[in-house]
Short mmCIF file of C-alpha atoms in Angstrom, two decimals:
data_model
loop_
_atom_site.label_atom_id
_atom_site.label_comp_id
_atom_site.label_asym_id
_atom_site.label_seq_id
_atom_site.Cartn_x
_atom_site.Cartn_y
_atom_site.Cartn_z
CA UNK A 18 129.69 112.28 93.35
CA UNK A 19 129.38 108.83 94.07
CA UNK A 20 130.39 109.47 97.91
CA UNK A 21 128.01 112.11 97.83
CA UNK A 22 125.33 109.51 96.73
CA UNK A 23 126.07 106.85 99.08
CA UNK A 24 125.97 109.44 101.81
CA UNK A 25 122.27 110.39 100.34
CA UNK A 26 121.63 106.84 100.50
CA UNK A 27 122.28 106.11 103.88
CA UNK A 28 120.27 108.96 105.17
CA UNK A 29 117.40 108.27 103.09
CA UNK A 30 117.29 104.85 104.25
CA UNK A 31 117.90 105.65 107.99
CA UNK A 32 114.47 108.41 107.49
CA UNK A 33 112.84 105.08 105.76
CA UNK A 34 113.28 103.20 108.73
CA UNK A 35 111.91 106.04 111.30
CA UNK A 36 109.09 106.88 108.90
CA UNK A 37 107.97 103.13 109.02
CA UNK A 38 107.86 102.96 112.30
CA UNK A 39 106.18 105.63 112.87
CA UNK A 40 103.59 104.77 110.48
CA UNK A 41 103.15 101.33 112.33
CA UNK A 42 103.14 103.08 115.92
CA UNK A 43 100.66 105.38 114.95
CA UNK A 44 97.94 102.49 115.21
CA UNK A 45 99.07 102.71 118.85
CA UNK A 46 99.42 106.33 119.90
CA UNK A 47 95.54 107.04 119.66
CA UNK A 48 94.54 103.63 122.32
CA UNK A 49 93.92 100.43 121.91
CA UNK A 50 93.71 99.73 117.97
CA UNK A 51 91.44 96.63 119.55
CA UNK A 52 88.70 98.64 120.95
CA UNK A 53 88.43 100.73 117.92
CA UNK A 54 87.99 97.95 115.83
CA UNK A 55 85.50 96.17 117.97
CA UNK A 56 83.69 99.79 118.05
CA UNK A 57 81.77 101.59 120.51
CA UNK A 58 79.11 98.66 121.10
CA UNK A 59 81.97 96.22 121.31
CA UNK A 60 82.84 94.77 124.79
CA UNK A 61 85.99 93.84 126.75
CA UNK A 62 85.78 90.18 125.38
CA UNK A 63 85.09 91.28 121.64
CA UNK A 64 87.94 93.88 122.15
CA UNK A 65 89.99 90.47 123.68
CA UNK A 66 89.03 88.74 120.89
CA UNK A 67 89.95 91.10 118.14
CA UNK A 68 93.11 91.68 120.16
CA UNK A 69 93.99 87.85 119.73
CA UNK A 70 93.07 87.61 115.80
CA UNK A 71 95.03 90.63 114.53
CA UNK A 72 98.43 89.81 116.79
CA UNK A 73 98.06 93.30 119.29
CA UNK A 74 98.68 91.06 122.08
CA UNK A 75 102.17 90.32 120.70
CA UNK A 76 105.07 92.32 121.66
CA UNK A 77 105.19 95.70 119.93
CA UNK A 78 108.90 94.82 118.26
CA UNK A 79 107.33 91.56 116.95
CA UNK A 80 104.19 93.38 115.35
CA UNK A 81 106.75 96.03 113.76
CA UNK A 82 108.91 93.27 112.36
CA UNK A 83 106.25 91.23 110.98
CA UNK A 84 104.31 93.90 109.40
CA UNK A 85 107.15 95.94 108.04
CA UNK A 86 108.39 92.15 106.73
CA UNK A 87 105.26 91.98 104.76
CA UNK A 88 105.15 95.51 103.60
CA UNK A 89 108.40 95.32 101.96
CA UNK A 90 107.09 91.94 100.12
CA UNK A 91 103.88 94.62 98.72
CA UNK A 92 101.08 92.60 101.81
CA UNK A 93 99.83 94.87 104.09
CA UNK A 94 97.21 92.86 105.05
CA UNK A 95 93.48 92.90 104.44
CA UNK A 96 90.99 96.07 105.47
CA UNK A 97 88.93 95.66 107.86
CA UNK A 98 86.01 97.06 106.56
CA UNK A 99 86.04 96.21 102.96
CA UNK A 100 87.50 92.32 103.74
CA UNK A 101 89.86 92.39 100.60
CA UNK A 102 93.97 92.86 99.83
CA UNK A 103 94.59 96.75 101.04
CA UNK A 104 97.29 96.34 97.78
CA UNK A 105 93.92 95.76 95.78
CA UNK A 106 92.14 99.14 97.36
CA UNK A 107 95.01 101.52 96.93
CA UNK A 108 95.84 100.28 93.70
CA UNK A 109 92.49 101.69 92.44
CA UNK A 110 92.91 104.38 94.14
CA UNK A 111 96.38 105.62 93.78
CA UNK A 112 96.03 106.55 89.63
CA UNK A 113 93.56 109.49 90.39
CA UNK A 114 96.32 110.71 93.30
CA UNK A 115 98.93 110.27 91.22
CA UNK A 116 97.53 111.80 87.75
CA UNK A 117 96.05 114.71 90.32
CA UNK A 118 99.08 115.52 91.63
CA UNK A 119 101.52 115.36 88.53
CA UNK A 120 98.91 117.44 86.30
CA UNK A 121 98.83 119.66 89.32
CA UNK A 122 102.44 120.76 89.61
CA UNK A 123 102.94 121.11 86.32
CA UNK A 124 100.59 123.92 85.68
CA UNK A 125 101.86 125.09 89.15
CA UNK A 126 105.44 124.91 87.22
CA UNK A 127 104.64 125.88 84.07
CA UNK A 128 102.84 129.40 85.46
CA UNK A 129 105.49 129.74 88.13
CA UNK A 130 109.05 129.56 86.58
CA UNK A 131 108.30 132.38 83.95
CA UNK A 132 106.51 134.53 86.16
CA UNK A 133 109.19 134.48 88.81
CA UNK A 134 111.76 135.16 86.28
CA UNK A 135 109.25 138.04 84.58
CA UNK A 136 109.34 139.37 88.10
CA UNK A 137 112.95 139.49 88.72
CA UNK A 138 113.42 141.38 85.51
CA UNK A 139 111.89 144.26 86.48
CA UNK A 140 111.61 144.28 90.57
CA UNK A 141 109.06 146.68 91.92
CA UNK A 142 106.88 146.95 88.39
CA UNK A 143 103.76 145.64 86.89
CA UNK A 144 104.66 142.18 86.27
CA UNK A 145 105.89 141.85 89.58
CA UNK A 146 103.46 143.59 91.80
CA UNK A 147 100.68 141.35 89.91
CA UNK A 148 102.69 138.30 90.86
CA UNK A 149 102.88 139.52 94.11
CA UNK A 150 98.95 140.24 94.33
CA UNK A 151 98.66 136.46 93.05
CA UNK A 152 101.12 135.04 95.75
CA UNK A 153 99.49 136.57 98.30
CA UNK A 154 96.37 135.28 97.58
CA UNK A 155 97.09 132.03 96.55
CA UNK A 156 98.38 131.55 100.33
CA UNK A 157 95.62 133.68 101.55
CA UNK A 158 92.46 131.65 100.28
CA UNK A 159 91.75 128.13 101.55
CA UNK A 160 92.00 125.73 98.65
CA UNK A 161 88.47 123.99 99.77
CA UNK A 162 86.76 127.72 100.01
CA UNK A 163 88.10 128.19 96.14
CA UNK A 164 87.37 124.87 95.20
CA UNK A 165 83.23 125.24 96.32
CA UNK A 166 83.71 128.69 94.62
CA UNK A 167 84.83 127.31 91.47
CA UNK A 168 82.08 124.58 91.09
CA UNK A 169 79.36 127.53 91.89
CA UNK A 170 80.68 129.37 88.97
CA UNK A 171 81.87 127.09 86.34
CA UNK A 172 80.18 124.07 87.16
CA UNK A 173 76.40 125.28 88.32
CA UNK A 174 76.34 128.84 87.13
CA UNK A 175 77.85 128.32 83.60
CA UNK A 176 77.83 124.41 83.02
CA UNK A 177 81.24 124.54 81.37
CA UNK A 178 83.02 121.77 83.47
CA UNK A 179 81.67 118.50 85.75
CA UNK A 180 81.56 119.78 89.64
CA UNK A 181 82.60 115.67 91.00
CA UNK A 182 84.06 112.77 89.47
CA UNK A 183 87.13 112.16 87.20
CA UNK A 184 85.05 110.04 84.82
CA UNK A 185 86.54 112.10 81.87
CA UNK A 186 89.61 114.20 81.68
CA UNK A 187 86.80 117.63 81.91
CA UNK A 188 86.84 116.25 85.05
CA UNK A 189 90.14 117.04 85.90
CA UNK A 190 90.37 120.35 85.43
CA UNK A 191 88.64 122.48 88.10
CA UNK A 192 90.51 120.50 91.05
CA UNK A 193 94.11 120.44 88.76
CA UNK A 194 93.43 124.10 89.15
CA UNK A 195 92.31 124.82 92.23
CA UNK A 196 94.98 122.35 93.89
CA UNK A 197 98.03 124.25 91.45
CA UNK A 198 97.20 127.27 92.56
CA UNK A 199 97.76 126.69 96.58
CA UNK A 200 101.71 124.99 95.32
CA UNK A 201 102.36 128.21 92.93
CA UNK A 202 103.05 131.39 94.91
CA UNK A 203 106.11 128.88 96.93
CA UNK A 204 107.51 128.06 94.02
CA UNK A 205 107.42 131.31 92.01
CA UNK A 206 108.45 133.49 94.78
CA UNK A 207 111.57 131.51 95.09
CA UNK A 208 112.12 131.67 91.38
CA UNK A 209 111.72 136.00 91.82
CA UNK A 210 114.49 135.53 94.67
CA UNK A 211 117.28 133.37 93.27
CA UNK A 212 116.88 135.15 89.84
CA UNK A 213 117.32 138.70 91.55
CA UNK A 214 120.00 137.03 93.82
CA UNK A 215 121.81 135.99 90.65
CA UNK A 216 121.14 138.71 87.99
CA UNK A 217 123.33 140.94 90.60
CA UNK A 218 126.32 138.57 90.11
CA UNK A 219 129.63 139.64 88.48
CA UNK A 220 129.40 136.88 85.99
CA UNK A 221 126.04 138.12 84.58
CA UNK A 222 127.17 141.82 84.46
CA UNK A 223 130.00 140.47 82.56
CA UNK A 224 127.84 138.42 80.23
CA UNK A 225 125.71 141.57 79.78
CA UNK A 226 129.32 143.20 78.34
CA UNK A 227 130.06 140.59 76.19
CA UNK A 228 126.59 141.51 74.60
CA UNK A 229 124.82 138.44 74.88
CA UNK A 230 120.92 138.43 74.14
CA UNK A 231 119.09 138.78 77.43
CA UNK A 232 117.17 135.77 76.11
CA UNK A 233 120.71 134.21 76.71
CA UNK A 234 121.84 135.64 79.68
CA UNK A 235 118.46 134.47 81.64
CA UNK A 236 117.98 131.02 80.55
CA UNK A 237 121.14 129.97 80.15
CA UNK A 238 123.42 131.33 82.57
CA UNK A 239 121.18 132.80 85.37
CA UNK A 240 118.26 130.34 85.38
CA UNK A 241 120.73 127.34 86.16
CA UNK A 242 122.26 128.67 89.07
CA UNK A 243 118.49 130.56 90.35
CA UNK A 244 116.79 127.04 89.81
CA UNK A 245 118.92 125.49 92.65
CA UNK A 246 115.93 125.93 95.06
CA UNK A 247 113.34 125.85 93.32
CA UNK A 248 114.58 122.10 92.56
CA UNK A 249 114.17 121.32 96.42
CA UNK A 250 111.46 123.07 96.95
CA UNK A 251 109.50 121.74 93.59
CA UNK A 252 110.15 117.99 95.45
CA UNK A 253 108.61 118.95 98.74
CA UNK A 254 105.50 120.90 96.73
CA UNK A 255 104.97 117.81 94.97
CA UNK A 256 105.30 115.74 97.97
CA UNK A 257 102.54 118.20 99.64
CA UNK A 258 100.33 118.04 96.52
CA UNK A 259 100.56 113.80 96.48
CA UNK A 260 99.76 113.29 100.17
CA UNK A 261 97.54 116.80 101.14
CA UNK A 262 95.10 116.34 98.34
CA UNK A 263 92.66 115.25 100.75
CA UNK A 264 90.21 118.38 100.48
CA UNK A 265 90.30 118.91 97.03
CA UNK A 266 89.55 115.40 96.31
CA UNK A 267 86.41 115.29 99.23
CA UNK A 268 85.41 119.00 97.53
CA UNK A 269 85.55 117.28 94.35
CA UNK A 270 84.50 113.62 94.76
CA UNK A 271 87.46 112.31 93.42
CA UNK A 272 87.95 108.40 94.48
CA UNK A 273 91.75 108.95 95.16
CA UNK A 274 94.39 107.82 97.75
CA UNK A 275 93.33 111.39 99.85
CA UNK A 276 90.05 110.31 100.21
CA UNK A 277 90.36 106.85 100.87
CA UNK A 278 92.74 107.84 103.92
CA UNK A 279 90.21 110.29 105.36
CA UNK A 280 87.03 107.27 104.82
CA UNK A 281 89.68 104.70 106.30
CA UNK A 282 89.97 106.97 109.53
CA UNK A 283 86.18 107.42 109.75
CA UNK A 284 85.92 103.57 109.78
CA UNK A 285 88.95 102.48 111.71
CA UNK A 286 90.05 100.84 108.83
CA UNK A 287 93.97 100.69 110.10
CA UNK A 288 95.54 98.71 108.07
CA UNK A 289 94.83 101.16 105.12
CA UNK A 290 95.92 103.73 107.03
CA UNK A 291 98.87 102.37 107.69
CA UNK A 292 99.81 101.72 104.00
CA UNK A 293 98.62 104.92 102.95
CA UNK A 294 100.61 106.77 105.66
CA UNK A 295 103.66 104.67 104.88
CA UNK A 296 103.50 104.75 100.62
CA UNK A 297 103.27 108.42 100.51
CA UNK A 298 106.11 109.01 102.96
CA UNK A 299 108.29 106.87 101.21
CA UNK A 300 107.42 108.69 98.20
CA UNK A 301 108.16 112.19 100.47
CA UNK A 302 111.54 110.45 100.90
CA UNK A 303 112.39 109.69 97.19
CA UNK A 304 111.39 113.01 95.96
CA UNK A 305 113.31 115.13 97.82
CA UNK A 306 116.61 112.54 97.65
CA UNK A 307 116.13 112.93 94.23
CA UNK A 308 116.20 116.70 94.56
CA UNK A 309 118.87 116.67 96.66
CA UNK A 310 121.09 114.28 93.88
CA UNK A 311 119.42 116.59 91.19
CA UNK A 312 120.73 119.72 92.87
CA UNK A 313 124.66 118.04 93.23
CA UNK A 314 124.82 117.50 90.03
CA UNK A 315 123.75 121.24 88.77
CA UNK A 316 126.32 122.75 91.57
CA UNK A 317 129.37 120.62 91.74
CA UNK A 318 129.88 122.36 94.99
CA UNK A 319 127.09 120.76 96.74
CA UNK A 320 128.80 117.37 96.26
CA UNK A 321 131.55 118.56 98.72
CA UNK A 322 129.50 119.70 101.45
CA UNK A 323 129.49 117.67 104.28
#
């Protein structure tokens, strides 16, 4: 195990590295960062001039290293447009992300795990040819299209919700549901699979002699050994839930991290960019390492693979 770790380590660091990079040469890859920031009534010498004040006229190497030195020590400099601390923007920010997301993939969890396992049970009948119906359109229907549909019904139509804003936790729950929905068909499709996959094993039908409960039988010998992906894939959904909340939180008017990305990009605001692109890979990274570690120690054999 601990091998197995270190090896996790190393590769998770290594994917640190190239994600920081990239984050820092994406400034780069769309022009001059300069002439953006001087803007479109800017000329050469303002574009010179903001060129000399942030550093672009350094070597790119030098720019990495200095910025990535001061990311690590939590400065990644000051926005551009608002003239404060980008910590001091994202950390307002990042709570309504962050309590978003989590509340998010729980339901997502919560509504997925026994309706893939419901499914399995019984391939082919009701149960599973509604979950089926509600896969398909989960992946079907854009999440913004369901999200402007939701605030027509329950927020104009019927007045039972808020349509924008998290002031209160009412507000929470049209884009908590509209956001779970897109990350549940994933998830509780590969529940249906691995549970099928292992309800046809030899050690179940054996259970099954021995005249063990089915309650039994499911939860505690086939769900551990059917969860194995959905552990992975739960990391990457939450991953995809942190950093793609952008349109539900426009839809919705939620002041989160999403949001704040999309407004820096409309301003040129780069250095929030930057951060934002860099804090939620990171966070990409540690979620599915910890998957990965999760999933070794579930299936000792894992830890052997090389």
């Amino acid at each position: 195990m601990v091998s197995y770790l270190f090896r996790r380590l190393v590769v998770a660091f290594c994917v640190c590295i190239a994600v920081s990079m990239l984050s820092f040469g994406l400034m780069f890859m769309a022009g001059d960062p300069a002439i953006a920031i001087a803007g479109q009534g800017g000329s050469a010498a303002d574009a010179e001039a903001v060129r000399a004040a942030y550093g672009f006229d350094r070597p790119f190497l030098v720019q990495y290293l200095d910025w990535i030195g001061s990311a690590l020590l939590g400065d990644f400099g000051q926005s551009i447009y608002f003239h404060i601390p980008v910590t001091e923007i994202i950390g307002n920010r990042l709570p309504v992300t962050l309590q978003l997301g989590a509340l998010s993939f729980g339901l997502a969890l919560v509504l997925a795990v026994p309706l893939g396992i419901a499914a399995a049970l019984k391939p082919n009948g009701l149960v599973d040819r509604l979950a089926l119906v509600l896969a398909v359109t989960g992946q079907a229907v854009p999440s913004f299209w369901l999200g402007l549909m939701a605030i027509v019904v329950f927020g104009v139509w019927y007045g039972l919700v808020p349509i924008s804003g998290a002031d209160t936790w009412r507000g929470y729950i049209l884009p908590v549901v509209v956001l779970a929905y897109s990350a549940l068909p994933a998830m509780m499709r590969i529940t249906r699979s691995g549970m099928i996959d292992v309800l046809a094993a030899d050690y179940i039908r054996t259970a099954y002699a021995k005249g063990l409960p089915l309650r039994i039988v499911v939860l505690r010998h086939a769900l551990r050994n059917a969860v194995l992906p959905l552990v992975s894939l739960a990391a990457v959904q939450l991953g995809i839930l942190l950093s793609g909340s952008i349109v539900i939180e426009s839809v919705f008017a939620l002041n989160g991290l999403g949001r704040l990305a999309w407004e820096s990009l409309l301003r040129a605001d780069l250095p929030v960019v930057q951060a934002i692109i860099l804090i939620l890979s990171l966070v990409y990274v540690v979620l599915t390492t910890a998957s990965d570690l999760l999933n070794a120690m579930l299936d000792p054999r894992i830890r052997g693979a090389r």
